[in-house]
Short mmCIF file of C-alpha atoms and ligand atoms in Angstrom, two decimals:
data_model
loop_
_atom_site.label_atom_id
_atom_site.label_comp_id
_atom_site.label_asym_id
_atom_site.label_seq_id
_atom_site.Cartn_x
_atom_site.Cartn_y
_atom_site.Cartn_z
CA MET A 1 -9.24 17.86 -24.59
CA VAL A 2 -10.16 17.36 -20.88
CA ASP A 3 -12.31 20.21 -19.26
CA MET A 4 -10.32 20.61 -16.00
CA THR A 5 -13.36 22.49 -14.32
CA GLU A 6 -15.14 19.11 -14.25
CA PRO A 7 -13.50 16.26 -11.94
CA ILE A 8 -11.95 13.43 -13.80
CA GLN A 9 -14.70 10.82 -13.61
CA TRP A 10 -12.61 8.03 -12.14
CA ALA A 11 -9.16 7.45 -11.26
CA VAL A 12 -6.85 4.87 -9.44
CA ALA A 13 -3.10 4.95 -8.48
CA ILE A 14 -1.21 1.92 -7.07
CA HIS A 15 1.99 0.86 -5.36
CA GLY A 16 4.18 -1.75 -4.71
CA GLY A 17 6.68 -0.27 -2.24
CA ALA A 18 9.26 2.43 -2.37
CA GLY A 19 12.66 2.44 -1.02
CA VAL A 20 16.24 1.37 -2.40
CA ILE A 21 15.52 -0.08 -5.68
CA ALA A 22 18.80 -0.52 -7.74
CA ARG A 23 18.93 0.95 -11.35
CA THR A 24 21.13 -1.98 -11.93
CA MET A 25 18.17 -4.43 -11.26
CA PRO A 26 18.15 -6.95 -14.21
CA PRO A 27 15.75 -5.83 -17.07
CA GLU A 28 13.70 -9.03 -16.87
CA ALA A 29 13.16 -8.34 -13.01
CA ALA A 30 11.94 -4.80 -13.74
CA ARG A 31 9.84 -6.07 -16.72
CA VAL A 32 8.23 -8.59 -14.34
CA ARG A 33 7.50 -6.16 -11.90
CA MET A 34 5.90 -3.34 -14.25
CA GLU A 35 3.84 -6.19 -16.26
CA ARG A 36 2.22 -7.39 -12.75
CA LEU A 37 1.71 -3.60 -12.07
CA GLN A 38 0.01 -2.84 -15.38
CA GLU A 39 -2.41 -6.04 -14.87
CA VAL A 40 -3.41 -4.52 -11.41
CA VAL A 41 -4.00 -1.05 -12.87
CA SER A 42 -5.91 -2.46 -15.94
CA ASN A 43 -8.12 -4.55 -13.79
CA ALA A 44 -8.91 -1.68 -11.33
CA SER A 45 -9.38 0.61 -14.33
CA ALA A 46 -12.21 -1.85 -15.64
CA ALA A 47 -13.80 -2.23 -12.55
CA LEU A 48 -14.14 1.85 -12.14
CA ALA A 49 -15.04 2.45 -15.60
CA ALA A 50 -17.97 -0.04 -14.81
CA GLY A 51 -18.94 1.67 -11.97
CA THR A 52 -17.70 -0.30 -9.26
CA ALA A 53 -17.29 1.57 -5.57
CA ALA A 54 -13.90 3.05 -4.99
CA LEU A 55 -13.78 0.88 -1.58
CA ASP A 56 -14.22 -2.21 -3.56
CA VAL A 57 -11.73 -1.43 -6.40
CA VAL A 58 -8.79 -0.51 -3.85
CA GLU A 59 -9.65 -3.81 -1.66
CA GLN A 60 -9.45 -5.91 -4.87
CA ALA A 61 -6.33 -4.07 -6.33
CA VAL A 62 -4.58 -4.56 -2.95
CA ALA A 63 -5.77 -8.25 -2.82
CA GLU A 64 -4.10 -8.80 -6.49
CA LEU A 65 -1.03 -7.16 -5.39
CA GLU A 66 -1.00 -9.42 -2.27
CA GLU A 67 -0.64 -12.33 -4.67
CA ILE A 68 2.43 -11.16 -6.29
CA PRO A 69 5.41 -12.44 -4.77
CA GLU A 70 7.76 -9.79 -5.79
CA PHE A 71 6.17 -7.48 -3.48
CA ASN A 72 6.17 -7.37 0.42
CA ALA A 73 2.59 -8.36 1.10
CA GLY A 74 0.81 -11.59 1.38
CA ARG A 75 3.06 -14.28 -0.11
CA GLY A 76 6.17 -12.76 -0.76
CA ALA A 77 6.23 -10.85 2.65
CA VAL A 78 9.41 -10.07 4.29
CA LEU A 79 10.24 -12.11 7.63
CA THR A 80 10.65 -10.84 11.11
CA SER A 81 13.78 -11.40 13.35
CA GLU A 82 12.52 -14.73 14.20
CA GLY A 83 11.84 -15.90 10.50
CA THR A 84 8.15 -15.88 10.81
CA HIS A 85 5.72 -13.37 8.99
CA GLU A 86 3.37 -10.90 10.84
CA LEU A 87 1.05 -9.28 8.40
CA GLU A 88 -0.60 -5.77 8.58
CA ALA A 89 -3.36 -4.33 6.40
CA ALA A 90 -5.70 -1.26 6.38
CA ILE A 91 -8.48 0.05 4.35
CA MET A 92 -10.81 3.27 4.63
CA ASP A 93 -13.70 4.59 3.08
CA GLY A 94 -13.22 8.36 2.45
CA SER A 95 -16.95 8.95 2.07
CA SER A 96 -18.15 7.61 5.52
CA GLY A 97 -14.76 7.81 7.33
CA ASP A 98 -15.21 4.12 8.03
CA CYS A 99 -11.78 2.10 8.39
CA GLY A 100 -10.63 -1.26 9.46
CA ALA A 101 -7.16 -2.53 10.05
CA VAL A 102 -5.45 -5.55 11.31
CA CYS A 103 -1.90 -6.38 12.45
CA LEU A 104 0.32 -9.37 13.73
CA VAL A 105 -1.75 -11.27 11.04
CA ARG A 106 0.05 -15.12 10.65
CA GLU A 107 -2.44 -17.18 8.79
CA ILE A 108 -4.86 -15.28 6.55
CA ARG A 109 -4.06 -15.43 2.98
CA HIS A 110 -5.36 -11.92 2.14
CA PRO A 111 -4.88 -9.36 5.26
CA ILE A 112 -6.88 -6.68 3.09
CA HIS A 113 -10.02 -8.70 3.10
CA LEU A 114 -9.58 -9.28 7.02
CA ALA A 115 -9.19 -5.51 7.37
CA ARG A 116 -12.42 -4.86 5.32
CA ARG A 117 -14.21 -7.19 7.64
CA VAL A 118 -13.00 -5.22 10.53
CA LEU A 119 -14.39 -2.18 8.58
CA GLU A 120 -17.82 -3.72 7.85
CA THR A 121 -18.31 -5.64 11.11
CA SER A 122 -16.40 -4.43 14.12
CA PRO A 123 -16.98 -1.35 16.38
CA HIS A 124 -13.59 -1.23 16.65
CA VAL A 125 -10.82 0.00 14.05
CA LEU A 126 -7.47 -2.05 14.53
CA LEU A 127 -7.70 -5.54 15.78
CA ALA A 128 -4.39 -7.67 16.02
CA GLY A 129 -3.35 -11.31 16.38
CA ALA A 130 -5.72 -14.00 17.07
CA THR A 131 -8.44 -11.58 17.74
CA ALA A 132 -8.18 -10.24 14.20
CA GLU A 133 -8.13 -13.60 12.55
CA ALA A 134 -11.05 -14.76 14.36
CA MET A 135 -12.96 -12.04 12.48
CA GLY A 136 -12.16 -13.95 9.28
CA GLU A 137 -13.14 -17.57 10.06
CA ASP A 138 -14.75 -17.83 6.47
CA LEU A 139 -11.58 -16.47 4.91
CA GLU A 140 -8.85 -18.44 3.39
CA ARG A 141 -6.14 -19.65 5.54
CA VAL A 142 -2.56 -20.64 4.98
CA SER A 143 -0.04 -21.76 6.98
CA ASN A 144 2.74 -19.05 8.12
CA GLU A 145 5.49 -20.38 5.87
CA TRP A 146 3.29 -20.30 2.74
CA PHE A 147 3.91 -16.50 2.59
CA THR A 148 7.89 -17.27 2.57
CA THR A 149 9.57 -17.13 -0.92
CA PRO A 150 13.20 -17.96 -1.52
CA LEU A 151 14.00 -14.33 -2.27
CA ARG A 152 12.74 -13.22 1.27
CA ARG A 153 14.45 -16.35 2.96
CA GLU A 154 17.68 -15.11 1.50
CA GLN A 155 16.95 -11.44 2.22
CA TRP A 156 16.37 -12.59 6.01
CA GLN A 157 19.70 -14.82 6.10
CA GLN A 158 21.63 -11.58 4.73
CA TRP A 159 20.06 -9.60 7.48
CA LYS A 160 20.82 -12.29 10.21
CA ASP A 161 24.40 -12.71 8.97
CA THR A 162 25.28 -9.01 8.70
CA ALA A 163 23.18 -8.30 11.74
CA SER A 164 22.56 -5.17 9.96
CA ALA A 165 19.26 -3.22 9.21
CA ALA A 166 20.29 -2.46 5.45
CA ASP A 167 17.65 -4.34 3.82
CA ALA A 168 15.23 -2.86 6.01
CA ARG A 169 15.39 0.09 3.35
CA GLY A 170 14.39 -2.21 0.80
CA PRO A 171 11.10 -1.78 -1.24
CA ALA A 172 8.08 -2.88 0.51
CA THR A 173 4.31 -2.83 0.99
CA VAL A 174 1.40 -2.51 -1.60
CA GLY A 175 -1.44 -0.10 -1.68
CA ALA A 176 -4.14 1.51 -3.73
CA VAL A 177 -6.02 4.62 -3.94
CA ALA A 178 -8.96 5.60 -5.78
CA ARG A 179 -11.82 8.01 -6.84
CA ASP A 180 -15.06 6.44 -8.34
CA HIS A 181 -17.65 7.89 -10.59
CA SER A 182 -19.50 9.09 -7.74
CA GLY A 183 -16.46 11.10 -6.27
CA ARG A 184 -16.04 8.71 -3.41
CA LEU A 185 -12.42 8.27 -2.45
CA ALA A 186 -10.82 5.25 -0.65
CA ALA A 187 -7.47 3.77 0.22
CA ALA A 188 -6.01 0.28 1.14
CA THR A 189 -2.48 -0.70 2.19
CA SER A 190 -0.91 -4.19 3.05
CA THR A 191 2.69 -5.07 4.16
CA GLY A 192 4.76 -7.70 5.63
CA GLY A 193 6.58 -4.95 7.48
CA ARG A 194 10.29 -4.90 7.63
CA THR A 195 12.84 -7.62 7.35
CA GLY A 196 14.23 -8.36 10.84
CA LYS A 197 11.45 -6.39 12.63
CA PRO A 198 11.06 -7.83 16.09
CA PRO A 199 7.92 -9.77 16.64
CA GLY A 200 5.13 -7.61 17.90
CA ARG A 201 6.42 -4.49 15.85
CA ILE A 202 3.70 -2.73 14.06
CA GLY A 203 4.06 -0.08 11.59
CA ASP A 204 2.42 2.75 9.60
CA THR A 205 0.39 0.51 7.43
CA PRO A 206 -2.40 -0.38 9.94
CA THR A 207 -2.16 2.76 11.46
CA ILE A 208 -4.98 4.87 10.28
CA GLY A 209 -3.57 8.49 9.61
CA ALA A 210 -0.25 7.39 8.97
CA GLY A 211 0.42 4.76 6.20
CA THR A 212 -3.58 4.63 5.16
CA TRP A 213 -6.11 7.56 5.20
CA ALA A 214 -8.93 8.82 3.07
CA ASP A 215 -11.73 11.29 3.55
CA ASP A 216 -13.77 13.34 1.12
CA ARG A 217 -10.76 15.34 -0.05
CA CYS A 218 -8.33 12.86 -0.71
CA ALA A 219 -7.08 9.29 -0.32
CA VAL A 220 -3.42 8.21 0.57
CA SER A 221 -1.40 5.37 0.83
CA GLY A 222 2.24 5.21 1.92
CA THR A 223 5.40 2.94 1.80
CA GLY A 224 8.57 3.37 3.33
CA HIS A 225 9.82 3.54 6.83
CA GLY A 226 7.25 3.13 8.96
CA GLU A 227 8.16 4.73 12.01
CA ALA A 228 8.88 8.09 10.10
CA PHE A 229 5.29 7.69 8.56
CA MET A 230 3.97 7.24 11.90
CA ALA A 231 5.98 10.25 13.50
CA CYS A 232 4.53 12.57 11.19
CA VAL A 233 1.15 11.09 10.60
CA ALA A 234 1.79 11.25 6.90
CA GLY A 235 -1.43 10.36 5.37
CA HIS A 236 -3.33 12.79 7.77
CA ALA A 237 -0.88 15.39 7.37
CA VAL A 238 -1.83 15.55 3.55
CA ALA A 239 -5.24 15.70 4.20
CA ALA A 240 -4.99 18.16 6.82
CA ARG A 241 -2.92 20.60 4.59
CA MET A 242 -5.74 20.40 2.04
CA LYS A 243 -8.51 20.89 4.59
CA LEU A 244 -7.15 23.53 6.96
CA GLN A 245 -4.74 25.24 4.41
CA GLY A 246 -6.72 25.05 1.28
CA LYS A 247 -3.67 23.53 -0.36
CA ALA A 248 -3.81 21.48 -3.53
CA LEU A 249 -3.09 17.70 -3.35
CA SER A 250 0.16 18.34 -5.47
CA GLU A 251 1.32 20.79 -2.76
CA ALA A 252 0.37 18.94 0.18
CA VAL A 253 1.99 15.78 -0.92
CA GLN A 254 5.29 17.62 -1.67
CA GLU A 255 5.25 19.23 1.76
CA VAL A 256 4.75 16.11 3.63
CA VAL A 257 7.02 14.00 1.26
CA GLY A 258 9.67 16.59 0.86
CA ASP A 259 9.67 18.49 3.95
CA CYS A 260 8.05 16.07 6.78
CA LEU A 261 9.46 12.75 6.17
CA PRO A 262 13.06 12.39 6.15
CA PRO A 263 14.87 12.16 2.62
CA GLY A 264 15.25 8.63 1.58
CA SER A 265 12.30 7.30 3.88
CA GLY A 266 9.74 6.67 1.15
CA GLY A 267 6.65 7.88 -0.70
CA LEU A 268 3.00 7.58 -1.45
CA VAL A 269 0.07 7.46 -4.05
CA ALA A 270 -2.83 9.64 -3.50
CA VAL A 271 -5.75 11.06 -5.45
CA ASP A 272 -8.10 13.84 -4.69
CA ASP A 273 -11.59 14.61 -5.12
CA GLN A 274 -11.17 15.66 -8.55
CA GLY A 275 -9.52 12.69 -9.70
CA ARG A 276 -5.85 14.33 -9.62
CA ILE A 277 -3.39 11.87 -8.88
CA GLU A 278 0.05 12.43 -6.99
CA MET A 279 2.96 9.77 -6.67
CA PRO A 280 5.81 11.50 -5.00
CA PHE A 281 9.04 9.56 -3.16
CA ASN A 282 12.03 10.79 -1.72
CA CYS A 283 14.27 7.49 -2.24
CA GLU A 284 15.74 5.92 -5.30
CA GLY A 285 12.31 4.44 -6.47
CA MET A 286 9.00 3.39 -6.24
CA TYR A 287 6.91 0.59 -7.71
CA ARG A 288 3.59 2.33 -8.82
CA GLY A 289 1.02 2.69 -11.62
CA ALA A 290 -1.90 5.14 -12.17
CA ALA A 291 -4.84 5.38 -14.65
CA ASP A 292 -7.74 7.32 -15.16
CA ALA A 293 -10.98 8.28 -17.12
CA THR A 294 -8.88 10.73 -19.41
CA GLY A 295 -7.07 7.59 -20.86
CA ARG A 296 -4.02 7.90 -18.78
CA SER A 297 -2.50 4.82 -17.82
CA GLU A 298 1.16 4.17 -16.70
CA VAL A 299 3.53 2.46 -14.49
CA ALA A 300 6.93 3.13 -13.43
CA ILE A 301 9.72 2.17 -11.00
CA TRP A 302 12.18 5.13 -11.08
CA ARG A 303 11.79 8.82 -11.77
N1 LIG B 401 5.71 1.00 5.63
C1 LIG B 401 6.21 -0.37 6.07
C2 LIG B 401 6.44 -0.58 7.59
O1 LIG B 401 7.23 0.19 7.63
C3 LIG B 401 7.10 -0.89 5.11
C4 LIG B 401 7.23 -0.27 3.78
O2 LIG B 401 6.44 0.31 3.22
O3 LIG B 401 8.30 -0.18 3.40
O4 LIG B 401 5.99 -1.64 7.98
#
């Protein structure tokens, strides 16, 4: 039995995007995504159990998610209206309040490592384009086309042919939150944004407080319609309810996802200082996974 008066020693939650995820998805496609999520959860769990810091764990989890072409971050990122990739990422250390974020990234293989670099070495929080990429001279570079997969090209073509934003509601973005054995919290998020976004459009992922937030009470990583997350400053809205209104994480996330964000706009993963995990969403599904020191370990797509 877990003694709930004691914090859960470590906990981690990840996501691979929320949105319109058809239940008619071929079972094989669902299985592959679940297996990939499980691998990332297992690796993060092993690292936390071994005493790795939350900040390092969320960075590594997101780097692994960026490598999975089924998810919209790193390789497999969606395409802009011009048929190119503009990547975004952010990372935040809840114990220090330090954060780093990048946007309009075109050639760095792991945008999350670049965001960590900004956190570690820059007096600024958010850097864009060439200025951001110059921070990671030693980080692996790839051509912009390297990020494209046949599926993303097909989705882009559909978007172009129908001139509709229908796909812009598709699942996107990856993220991770963690509490480590010292009680430190951290959050990290990475995305290609939305299919057909105009070049230069920046979403909630690298906007600290909107799609990514961590402090000493909670860590939050969001996914969904970035403009909605920015308009309600979703990540910080969760933290503010806890800090200023004394609400529990479960209540805070339900208010933000259920009341502040428009129905169908997305979801988030969050963990509090007690190691309690929440993964609410207000759309069809959210690729997600969670584990903690009590032995919990799960991955899911739909409700
Ligand atoms: N929030 C991301 C964006 O708007 C995409 C997503 O999570 O679906 O850029």
